[in-house]
PDB file of C-alpha atoms in Angstrom:
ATOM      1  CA  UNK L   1      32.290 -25.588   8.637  1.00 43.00           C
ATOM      2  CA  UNK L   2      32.175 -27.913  11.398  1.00 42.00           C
ATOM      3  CA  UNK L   3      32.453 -31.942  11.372  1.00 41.00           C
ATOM      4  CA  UNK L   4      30.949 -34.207  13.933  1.00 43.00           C
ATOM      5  CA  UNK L   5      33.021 -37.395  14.804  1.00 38.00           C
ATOM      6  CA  UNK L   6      31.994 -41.182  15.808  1.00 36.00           C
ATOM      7  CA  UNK L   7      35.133 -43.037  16.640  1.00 36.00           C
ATOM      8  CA  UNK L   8      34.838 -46.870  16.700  1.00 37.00           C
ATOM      9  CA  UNK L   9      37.681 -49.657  16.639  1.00 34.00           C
ATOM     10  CA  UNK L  10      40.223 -46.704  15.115  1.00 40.00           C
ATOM     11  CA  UNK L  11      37.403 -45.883  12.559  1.00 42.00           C
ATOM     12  CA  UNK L  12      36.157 -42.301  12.498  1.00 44.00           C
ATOM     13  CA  UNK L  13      33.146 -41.044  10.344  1.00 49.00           C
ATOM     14  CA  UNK L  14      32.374 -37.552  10.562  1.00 52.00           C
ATOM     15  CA  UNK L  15      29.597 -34.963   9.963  1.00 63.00           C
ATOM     16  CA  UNK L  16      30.084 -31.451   8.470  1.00 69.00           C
ATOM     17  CA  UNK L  17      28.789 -28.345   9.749  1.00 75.00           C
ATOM     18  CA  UNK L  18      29.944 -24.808  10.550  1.00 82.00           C
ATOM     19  CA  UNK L  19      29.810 -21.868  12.895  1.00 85.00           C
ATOM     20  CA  UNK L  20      28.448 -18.390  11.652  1.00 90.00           C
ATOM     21  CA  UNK L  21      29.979 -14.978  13.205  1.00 90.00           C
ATOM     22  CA  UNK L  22      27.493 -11.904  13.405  1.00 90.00           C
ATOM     23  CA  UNK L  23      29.778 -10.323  10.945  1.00 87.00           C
ATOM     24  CA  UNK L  24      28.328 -13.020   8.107  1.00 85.00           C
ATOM     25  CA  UNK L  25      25.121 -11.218   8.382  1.00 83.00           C
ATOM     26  CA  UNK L  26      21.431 -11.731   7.715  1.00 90.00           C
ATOM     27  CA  UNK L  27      22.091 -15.070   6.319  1.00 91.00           C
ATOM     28  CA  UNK L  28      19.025 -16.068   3.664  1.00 92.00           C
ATOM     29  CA  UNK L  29      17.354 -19.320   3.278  1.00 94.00           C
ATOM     30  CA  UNK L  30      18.770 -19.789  -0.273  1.00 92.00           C
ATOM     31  CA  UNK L  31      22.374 -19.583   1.560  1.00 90.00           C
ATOM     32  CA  UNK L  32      21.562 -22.337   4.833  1.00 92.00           C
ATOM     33  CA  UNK L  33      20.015 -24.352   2.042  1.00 93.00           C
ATOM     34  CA  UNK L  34      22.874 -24.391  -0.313  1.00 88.00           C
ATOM     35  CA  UNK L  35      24.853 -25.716   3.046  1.00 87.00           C
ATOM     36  CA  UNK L  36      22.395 -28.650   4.348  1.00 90.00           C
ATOM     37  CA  UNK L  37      22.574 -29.357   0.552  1.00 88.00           C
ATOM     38  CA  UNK L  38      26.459 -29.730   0.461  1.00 81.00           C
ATOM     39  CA  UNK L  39      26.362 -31.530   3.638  1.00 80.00           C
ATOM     40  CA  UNK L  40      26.323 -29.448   6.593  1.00 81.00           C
ATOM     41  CA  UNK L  41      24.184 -30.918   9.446  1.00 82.00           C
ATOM     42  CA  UNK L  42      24.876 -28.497  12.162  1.00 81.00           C
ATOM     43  CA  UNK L  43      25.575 -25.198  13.102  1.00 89.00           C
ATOM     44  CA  UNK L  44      27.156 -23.007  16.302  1.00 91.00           C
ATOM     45  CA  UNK L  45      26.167 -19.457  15.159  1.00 95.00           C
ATOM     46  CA  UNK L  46      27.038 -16.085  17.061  1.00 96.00           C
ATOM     47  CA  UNK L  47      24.741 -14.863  19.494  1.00 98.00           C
ATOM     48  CA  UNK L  48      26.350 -12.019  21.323  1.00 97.00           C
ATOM     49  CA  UNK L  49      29.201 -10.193  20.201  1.00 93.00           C
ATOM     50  CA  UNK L  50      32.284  -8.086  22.490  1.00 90.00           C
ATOM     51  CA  UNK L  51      30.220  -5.650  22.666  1.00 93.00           C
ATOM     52  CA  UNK L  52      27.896  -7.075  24.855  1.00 94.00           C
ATOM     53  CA  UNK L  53      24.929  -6.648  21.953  1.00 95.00           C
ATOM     54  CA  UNK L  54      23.001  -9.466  20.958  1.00 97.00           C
ATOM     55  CA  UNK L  55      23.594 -10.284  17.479  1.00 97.00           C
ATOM     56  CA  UNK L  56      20.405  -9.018  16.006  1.00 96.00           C
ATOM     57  CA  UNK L  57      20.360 -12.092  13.246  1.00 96.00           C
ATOM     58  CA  UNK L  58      20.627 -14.751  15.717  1.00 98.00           C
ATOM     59  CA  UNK L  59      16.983 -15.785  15.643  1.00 98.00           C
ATOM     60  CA  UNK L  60      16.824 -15.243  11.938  1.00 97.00           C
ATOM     61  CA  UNK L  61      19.966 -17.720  11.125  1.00 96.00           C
ATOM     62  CA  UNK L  62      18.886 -20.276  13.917  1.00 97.00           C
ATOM     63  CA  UNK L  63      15.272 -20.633  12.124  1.00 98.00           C
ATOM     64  CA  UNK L  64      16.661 -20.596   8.731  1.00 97.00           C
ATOM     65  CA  UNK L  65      18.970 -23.326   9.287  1.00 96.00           C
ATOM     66  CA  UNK L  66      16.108 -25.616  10.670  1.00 97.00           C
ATOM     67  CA  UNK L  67      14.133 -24.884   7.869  1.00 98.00           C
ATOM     68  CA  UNK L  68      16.740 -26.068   5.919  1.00 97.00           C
ATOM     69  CA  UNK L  69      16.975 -29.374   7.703  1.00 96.00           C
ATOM     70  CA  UNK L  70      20.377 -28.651   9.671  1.00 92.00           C
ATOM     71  CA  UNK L  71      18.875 -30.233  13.391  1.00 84.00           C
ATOM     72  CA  UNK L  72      21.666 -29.292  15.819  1.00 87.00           C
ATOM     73  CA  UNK L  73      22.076 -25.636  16.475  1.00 94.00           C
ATOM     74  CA  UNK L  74      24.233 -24.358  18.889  1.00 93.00           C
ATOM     75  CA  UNK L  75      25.235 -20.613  19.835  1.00 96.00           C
ATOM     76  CA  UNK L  76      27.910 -19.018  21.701  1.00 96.00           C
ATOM     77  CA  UNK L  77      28.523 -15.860  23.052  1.00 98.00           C
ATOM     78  CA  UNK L  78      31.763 -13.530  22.879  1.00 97.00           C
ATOM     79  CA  UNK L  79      31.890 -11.838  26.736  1.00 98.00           C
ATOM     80  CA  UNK L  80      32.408  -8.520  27.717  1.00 98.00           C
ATOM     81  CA  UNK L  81      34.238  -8.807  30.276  1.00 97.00           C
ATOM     82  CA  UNK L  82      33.241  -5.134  31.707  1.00 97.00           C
ATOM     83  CA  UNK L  83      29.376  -6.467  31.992  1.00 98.00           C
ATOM     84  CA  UNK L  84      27.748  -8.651  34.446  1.00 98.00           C
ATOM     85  CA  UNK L  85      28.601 -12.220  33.274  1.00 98.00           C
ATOM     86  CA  UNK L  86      25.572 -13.879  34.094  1.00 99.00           C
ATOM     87  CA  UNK L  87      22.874 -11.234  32.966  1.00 98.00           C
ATOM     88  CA  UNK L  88      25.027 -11.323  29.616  1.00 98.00           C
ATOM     89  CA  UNK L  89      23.831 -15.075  29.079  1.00 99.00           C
ATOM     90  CA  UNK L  90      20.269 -14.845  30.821  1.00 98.00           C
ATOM     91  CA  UNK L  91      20.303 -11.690  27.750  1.00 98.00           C
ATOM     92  CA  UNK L  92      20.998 -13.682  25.280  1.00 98.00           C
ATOM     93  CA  UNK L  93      18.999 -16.433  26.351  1.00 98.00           C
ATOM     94  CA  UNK L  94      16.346 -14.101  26.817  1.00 98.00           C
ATOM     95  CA  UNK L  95      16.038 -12.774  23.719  1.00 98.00           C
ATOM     96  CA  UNK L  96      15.947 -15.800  21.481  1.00 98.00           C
ATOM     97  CA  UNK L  97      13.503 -17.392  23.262  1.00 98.00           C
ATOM     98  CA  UNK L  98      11.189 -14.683  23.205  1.00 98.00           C
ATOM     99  CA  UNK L  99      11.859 -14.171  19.534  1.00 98.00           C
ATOM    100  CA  UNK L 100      10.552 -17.432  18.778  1.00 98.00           C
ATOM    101  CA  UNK L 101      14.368 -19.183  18.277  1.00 97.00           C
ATOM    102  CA  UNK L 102      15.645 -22.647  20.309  1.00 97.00           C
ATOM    103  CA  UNK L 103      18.955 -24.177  20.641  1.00 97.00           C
ATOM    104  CA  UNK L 104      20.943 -26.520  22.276  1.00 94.00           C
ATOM    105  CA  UNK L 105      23.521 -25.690  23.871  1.00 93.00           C
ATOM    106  CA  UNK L 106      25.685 -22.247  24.456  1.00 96.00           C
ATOM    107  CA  UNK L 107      29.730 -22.221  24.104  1.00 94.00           C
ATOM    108  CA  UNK L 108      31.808 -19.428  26.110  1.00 96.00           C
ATOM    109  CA  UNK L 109      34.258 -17.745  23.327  1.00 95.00           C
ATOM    110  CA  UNK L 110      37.389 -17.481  25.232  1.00 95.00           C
ATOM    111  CA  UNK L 111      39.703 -15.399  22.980  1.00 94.00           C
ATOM    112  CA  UNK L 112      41.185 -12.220  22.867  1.00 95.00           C
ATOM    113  CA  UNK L 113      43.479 -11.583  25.802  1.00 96.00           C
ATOM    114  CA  UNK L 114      43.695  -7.711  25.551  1.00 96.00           C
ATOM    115  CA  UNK L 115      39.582  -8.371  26.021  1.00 96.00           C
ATOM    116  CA  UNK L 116      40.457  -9.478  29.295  1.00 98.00           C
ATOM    117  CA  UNK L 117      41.464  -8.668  32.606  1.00 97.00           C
ATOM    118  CA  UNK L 118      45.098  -9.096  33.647  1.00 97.00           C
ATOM    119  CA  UNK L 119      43.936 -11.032  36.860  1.00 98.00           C
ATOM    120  CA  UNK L 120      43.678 -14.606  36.093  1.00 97.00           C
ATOM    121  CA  UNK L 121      41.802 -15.222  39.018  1.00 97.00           C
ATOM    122  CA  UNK L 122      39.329 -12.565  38.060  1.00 98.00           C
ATOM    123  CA  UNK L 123      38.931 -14.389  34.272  1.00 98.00           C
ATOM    124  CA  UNK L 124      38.337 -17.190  35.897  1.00 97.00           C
ATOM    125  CA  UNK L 125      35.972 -16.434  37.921  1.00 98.00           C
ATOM    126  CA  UNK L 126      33.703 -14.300  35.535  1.00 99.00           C
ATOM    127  CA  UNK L 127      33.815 -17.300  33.031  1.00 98.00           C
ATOM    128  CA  UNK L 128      32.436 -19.900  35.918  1.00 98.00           C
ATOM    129  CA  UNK L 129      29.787 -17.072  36.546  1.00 99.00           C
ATOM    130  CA  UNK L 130      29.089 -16.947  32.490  1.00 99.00           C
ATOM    131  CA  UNK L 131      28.972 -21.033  32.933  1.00 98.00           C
ATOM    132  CA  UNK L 132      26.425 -21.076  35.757  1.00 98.00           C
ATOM    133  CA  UNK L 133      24.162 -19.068  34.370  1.00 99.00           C
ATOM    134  CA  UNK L 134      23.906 -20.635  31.356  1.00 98.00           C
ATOM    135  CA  UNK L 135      23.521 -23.973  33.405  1.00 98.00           C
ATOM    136  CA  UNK L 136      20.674 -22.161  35.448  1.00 98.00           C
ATOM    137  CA  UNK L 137      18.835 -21.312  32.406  1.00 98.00           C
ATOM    138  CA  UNK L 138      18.317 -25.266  31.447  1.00 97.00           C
ATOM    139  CA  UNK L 139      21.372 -25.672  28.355  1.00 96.00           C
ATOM    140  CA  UNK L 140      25.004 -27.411  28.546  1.00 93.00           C
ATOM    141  CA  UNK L 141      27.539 -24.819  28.896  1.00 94.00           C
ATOM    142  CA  UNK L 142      31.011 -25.118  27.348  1.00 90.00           C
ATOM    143  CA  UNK L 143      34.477 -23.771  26.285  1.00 89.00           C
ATOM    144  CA  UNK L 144      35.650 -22.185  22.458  1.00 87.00           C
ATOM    145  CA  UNK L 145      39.501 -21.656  23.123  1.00 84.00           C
ATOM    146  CA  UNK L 146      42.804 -22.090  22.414  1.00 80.00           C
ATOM    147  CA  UNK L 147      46.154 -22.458  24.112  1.00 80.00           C
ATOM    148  CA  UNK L 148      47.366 -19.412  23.245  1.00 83.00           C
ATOM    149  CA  UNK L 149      44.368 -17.672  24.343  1.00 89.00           C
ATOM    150  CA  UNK L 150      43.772 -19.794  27.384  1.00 90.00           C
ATOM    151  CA  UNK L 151      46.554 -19.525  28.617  1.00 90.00           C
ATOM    152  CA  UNK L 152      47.280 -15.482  28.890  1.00 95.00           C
ATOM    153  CA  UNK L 153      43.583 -15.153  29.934  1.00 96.00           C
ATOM    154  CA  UNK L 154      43.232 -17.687  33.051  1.00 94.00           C
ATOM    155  CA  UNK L 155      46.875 -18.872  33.463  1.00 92.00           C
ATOM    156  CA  UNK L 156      46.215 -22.529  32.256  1.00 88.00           C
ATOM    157  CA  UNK L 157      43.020 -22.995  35.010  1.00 90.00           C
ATOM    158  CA  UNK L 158      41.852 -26.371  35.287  1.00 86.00           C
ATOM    159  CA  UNK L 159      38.373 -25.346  36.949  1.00 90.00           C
ATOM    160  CA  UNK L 160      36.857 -26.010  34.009  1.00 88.00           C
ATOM    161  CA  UNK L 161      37.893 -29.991  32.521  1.00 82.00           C
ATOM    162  CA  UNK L 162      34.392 -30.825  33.452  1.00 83.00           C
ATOM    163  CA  UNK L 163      33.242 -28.755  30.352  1.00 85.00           C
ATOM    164  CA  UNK L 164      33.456 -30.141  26.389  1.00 81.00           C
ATOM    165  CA  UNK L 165      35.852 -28.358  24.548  1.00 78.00           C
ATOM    166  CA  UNK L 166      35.902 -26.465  21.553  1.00 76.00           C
ATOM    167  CA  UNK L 167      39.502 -25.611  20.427  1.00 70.00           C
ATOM    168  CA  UNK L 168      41.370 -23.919  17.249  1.00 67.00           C
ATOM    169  CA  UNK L 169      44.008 -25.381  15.426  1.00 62.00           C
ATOM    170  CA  UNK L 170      44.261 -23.755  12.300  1.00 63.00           C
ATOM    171  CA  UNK L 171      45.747 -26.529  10.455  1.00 60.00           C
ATOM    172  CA  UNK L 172      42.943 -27.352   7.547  1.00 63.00           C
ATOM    173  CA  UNK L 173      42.880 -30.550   8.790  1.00 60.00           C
ATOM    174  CA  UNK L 174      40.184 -32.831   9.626  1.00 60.00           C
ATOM    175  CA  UNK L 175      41.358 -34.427  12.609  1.00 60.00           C
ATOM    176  CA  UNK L 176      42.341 -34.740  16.399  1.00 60.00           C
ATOM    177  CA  UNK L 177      45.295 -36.352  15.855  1.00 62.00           C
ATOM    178  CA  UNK L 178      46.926 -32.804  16.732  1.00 60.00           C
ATOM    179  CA  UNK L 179      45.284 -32.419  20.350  1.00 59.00           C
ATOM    180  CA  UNK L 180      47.646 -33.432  22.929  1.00 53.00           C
ATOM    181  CA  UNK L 181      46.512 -33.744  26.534  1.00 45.00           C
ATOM    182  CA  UNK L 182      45.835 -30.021  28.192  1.00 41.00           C
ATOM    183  CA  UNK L 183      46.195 -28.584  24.901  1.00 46.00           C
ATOM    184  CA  UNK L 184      44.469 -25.583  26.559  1.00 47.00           C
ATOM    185  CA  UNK L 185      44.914 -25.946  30.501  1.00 52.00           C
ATOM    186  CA  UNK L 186      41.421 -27.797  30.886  1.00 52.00           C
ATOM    187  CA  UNK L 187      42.946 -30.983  31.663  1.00 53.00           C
ATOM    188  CA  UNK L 188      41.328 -32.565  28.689  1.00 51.00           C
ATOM    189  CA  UNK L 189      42.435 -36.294  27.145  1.00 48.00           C
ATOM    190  CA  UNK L 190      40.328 -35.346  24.055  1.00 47.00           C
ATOM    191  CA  UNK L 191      38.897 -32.340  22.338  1.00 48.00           C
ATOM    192  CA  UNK L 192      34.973 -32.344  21.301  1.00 52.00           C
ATOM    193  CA  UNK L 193      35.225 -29.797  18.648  1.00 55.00           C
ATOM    194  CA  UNK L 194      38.721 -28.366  16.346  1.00 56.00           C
ATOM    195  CA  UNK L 195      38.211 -25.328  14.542  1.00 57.00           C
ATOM    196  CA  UNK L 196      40.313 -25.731  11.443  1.00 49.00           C
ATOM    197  CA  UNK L 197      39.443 -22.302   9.485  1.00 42.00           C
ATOM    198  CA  UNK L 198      38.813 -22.717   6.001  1.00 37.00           C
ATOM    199  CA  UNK L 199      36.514 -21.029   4.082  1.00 35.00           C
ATOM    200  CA  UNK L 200      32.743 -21.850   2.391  1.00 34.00           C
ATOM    201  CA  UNK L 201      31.375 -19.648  -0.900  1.00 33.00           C
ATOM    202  CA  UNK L 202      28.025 -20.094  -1.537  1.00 35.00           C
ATOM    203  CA  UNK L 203      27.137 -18.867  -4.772  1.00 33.00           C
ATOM    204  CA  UNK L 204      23.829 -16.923  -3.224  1.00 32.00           C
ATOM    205  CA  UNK L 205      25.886 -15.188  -0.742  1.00 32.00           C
ATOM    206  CA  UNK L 206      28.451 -12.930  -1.225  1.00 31.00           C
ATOM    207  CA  UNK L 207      30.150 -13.173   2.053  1.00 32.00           C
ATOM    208  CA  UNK L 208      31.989 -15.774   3.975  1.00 32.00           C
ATOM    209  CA  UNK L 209      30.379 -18.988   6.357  1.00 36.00           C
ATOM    210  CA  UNK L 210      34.083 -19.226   7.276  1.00 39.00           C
ATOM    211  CA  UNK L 211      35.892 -21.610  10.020  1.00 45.00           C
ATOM    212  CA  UNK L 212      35.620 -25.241   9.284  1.00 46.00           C
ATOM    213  CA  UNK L 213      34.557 -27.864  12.492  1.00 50.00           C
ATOM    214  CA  UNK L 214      35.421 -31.102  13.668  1.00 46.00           C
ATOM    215  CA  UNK L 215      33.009 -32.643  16.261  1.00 46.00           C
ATOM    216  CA  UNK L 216      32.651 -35.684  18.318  1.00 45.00           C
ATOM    217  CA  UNK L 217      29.213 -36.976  18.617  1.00 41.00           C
ATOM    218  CA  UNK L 218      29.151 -36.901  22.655  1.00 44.00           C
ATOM    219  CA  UNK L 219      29.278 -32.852  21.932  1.00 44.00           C
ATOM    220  CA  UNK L 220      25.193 -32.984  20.999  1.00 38.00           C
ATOM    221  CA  UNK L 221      24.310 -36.040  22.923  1.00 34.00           C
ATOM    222  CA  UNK L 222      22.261 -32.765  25.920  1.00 30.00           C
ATOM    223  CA  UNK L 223      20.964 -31.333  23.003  1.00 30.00           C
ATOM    224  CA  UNK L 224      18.569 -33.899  21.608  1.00 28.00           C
ATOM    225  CA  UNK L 225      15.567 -34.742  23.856  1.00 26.00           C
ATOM    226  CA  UNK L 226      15.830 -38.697  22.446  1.00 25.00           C
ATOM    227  CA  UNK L 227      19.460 -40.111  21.976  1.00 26.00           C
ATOM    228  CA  UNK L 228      18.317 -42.953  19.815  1.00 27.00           C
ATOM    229  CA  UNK L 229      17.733 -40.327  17.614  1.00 26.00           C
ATOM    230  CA  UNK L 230      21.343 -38.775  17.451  1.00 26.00           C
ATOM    231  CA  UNK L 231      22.316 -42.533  17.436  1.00 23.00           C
ATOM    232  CA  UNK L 232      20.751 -43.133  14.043  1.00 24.00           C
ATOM    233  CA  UNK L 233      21.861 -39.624  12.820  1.00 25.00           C
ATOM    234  CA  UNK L 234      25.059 -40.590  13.424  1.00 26.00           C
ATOM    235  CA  UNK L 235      25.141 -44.168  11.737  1.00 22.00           C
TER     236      UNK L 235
END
């Protein structure tokens, strides 16, 4: 589940939504709208897993949770760090789009240090590659991490504190008041999304929607084509 943030004068209100792992499944309508129903307005769902294989749902989930009424939909992609980086995203990209799915914006899963190569540089590198080419191909590209990932996998790099940031904190709390300045070497002052990992049953499902969000608004702001819109979404 995933929660998106407005901060005003100390004040925060926040949005619920989630992201979806290929290993959820073929997700059915009943299920996304059980979770618009119990308040779930967005969703980050799984679009290529370490295998380098598109997640064969994707365009199945991202449809289903429009029809439900859940607006923003992001996805993000788990690398393989043994294929080209960019044709990995221009894939993915690839395939939704010609399978009749959009989205807003893609997020680079940067986990799993025995994944990686043992060269920071090299990490570092092939993630900025990932980055550009989802720039190229017209969507805001961004960061899922954590410090203990981060770290071991690009030896704290900076190069990428232009990018929002998705971290996990597996705390079960809803709230940023555990970020601390480079929490994951990106030089950040502020996170846009905490992963807080607790777990959603739906009754019509018999697997997990697991992994709980907490969002700022600024994270969607590229995603919508008119802002006033998000504005009033977010009032």
């Amino acid at each position: 589940m995933t929660l998106l943030l407005r901060q005003e004068h100390h004040h925060v209100e926040a949005t619920l939504g989630l992201d979806l792992s290929y290993f959820q499944g073929d997700v059915p309508q009943s299920s996304w709208n059980c979770l618009k129903q119990n308040g779930r307005e967005f969703a980050i769902i799984q679009a290529q897993t370490q295998s380098g294989h598109v997640n064969p749902y994707i365009v199945n989930d991202i449809n289903r949770a429009k029809a439900a009424g859940i607006q923003y939909v992001d996805i993000y992609i788990f690398p393989n760090v043994n294929m080209d980086p960019a044709e990995q995203v221009r894939n993915t990209v690839n395939f939704v789009k010609q399978n009749g799915g959009s989205f807003g914006q893609i997020w680079i899963d940067v986990e799993g240090p025995q994944y990686w190569s043992s060269n920071c540089n090299n990490n570092v590198a092939f993630i900025s590659k990932m980055v550009n080419a989802g720039h190229a191909a017209g969507y805001p590209t961004h960061i899922y991490t954590s410090n203990s990932q981060w770290s071991p996998i690009t030896c704290g790099s900076t190069a990428f504190s232009h990018l929002q940031l998705w971290y996990a904190h597996y705390d079960g709390r809803a709230s940023f008041d555990d970020f601390y300045a480079f929490e994951v070497g990106l030089d950040h002052q502020s996170s846009n999304i905490k992963e807080l990992l607790t777990f959603v049953v739906l009754p019509l499902m018999k697997t997990f929607i697991k992994k709980e969000q907490l969002i700022r608004p600024e994270t969607f702001k590229l995603s919508v084509m008119n802002t006033n819109k998000l504005w009033l979404f977010l009032e």
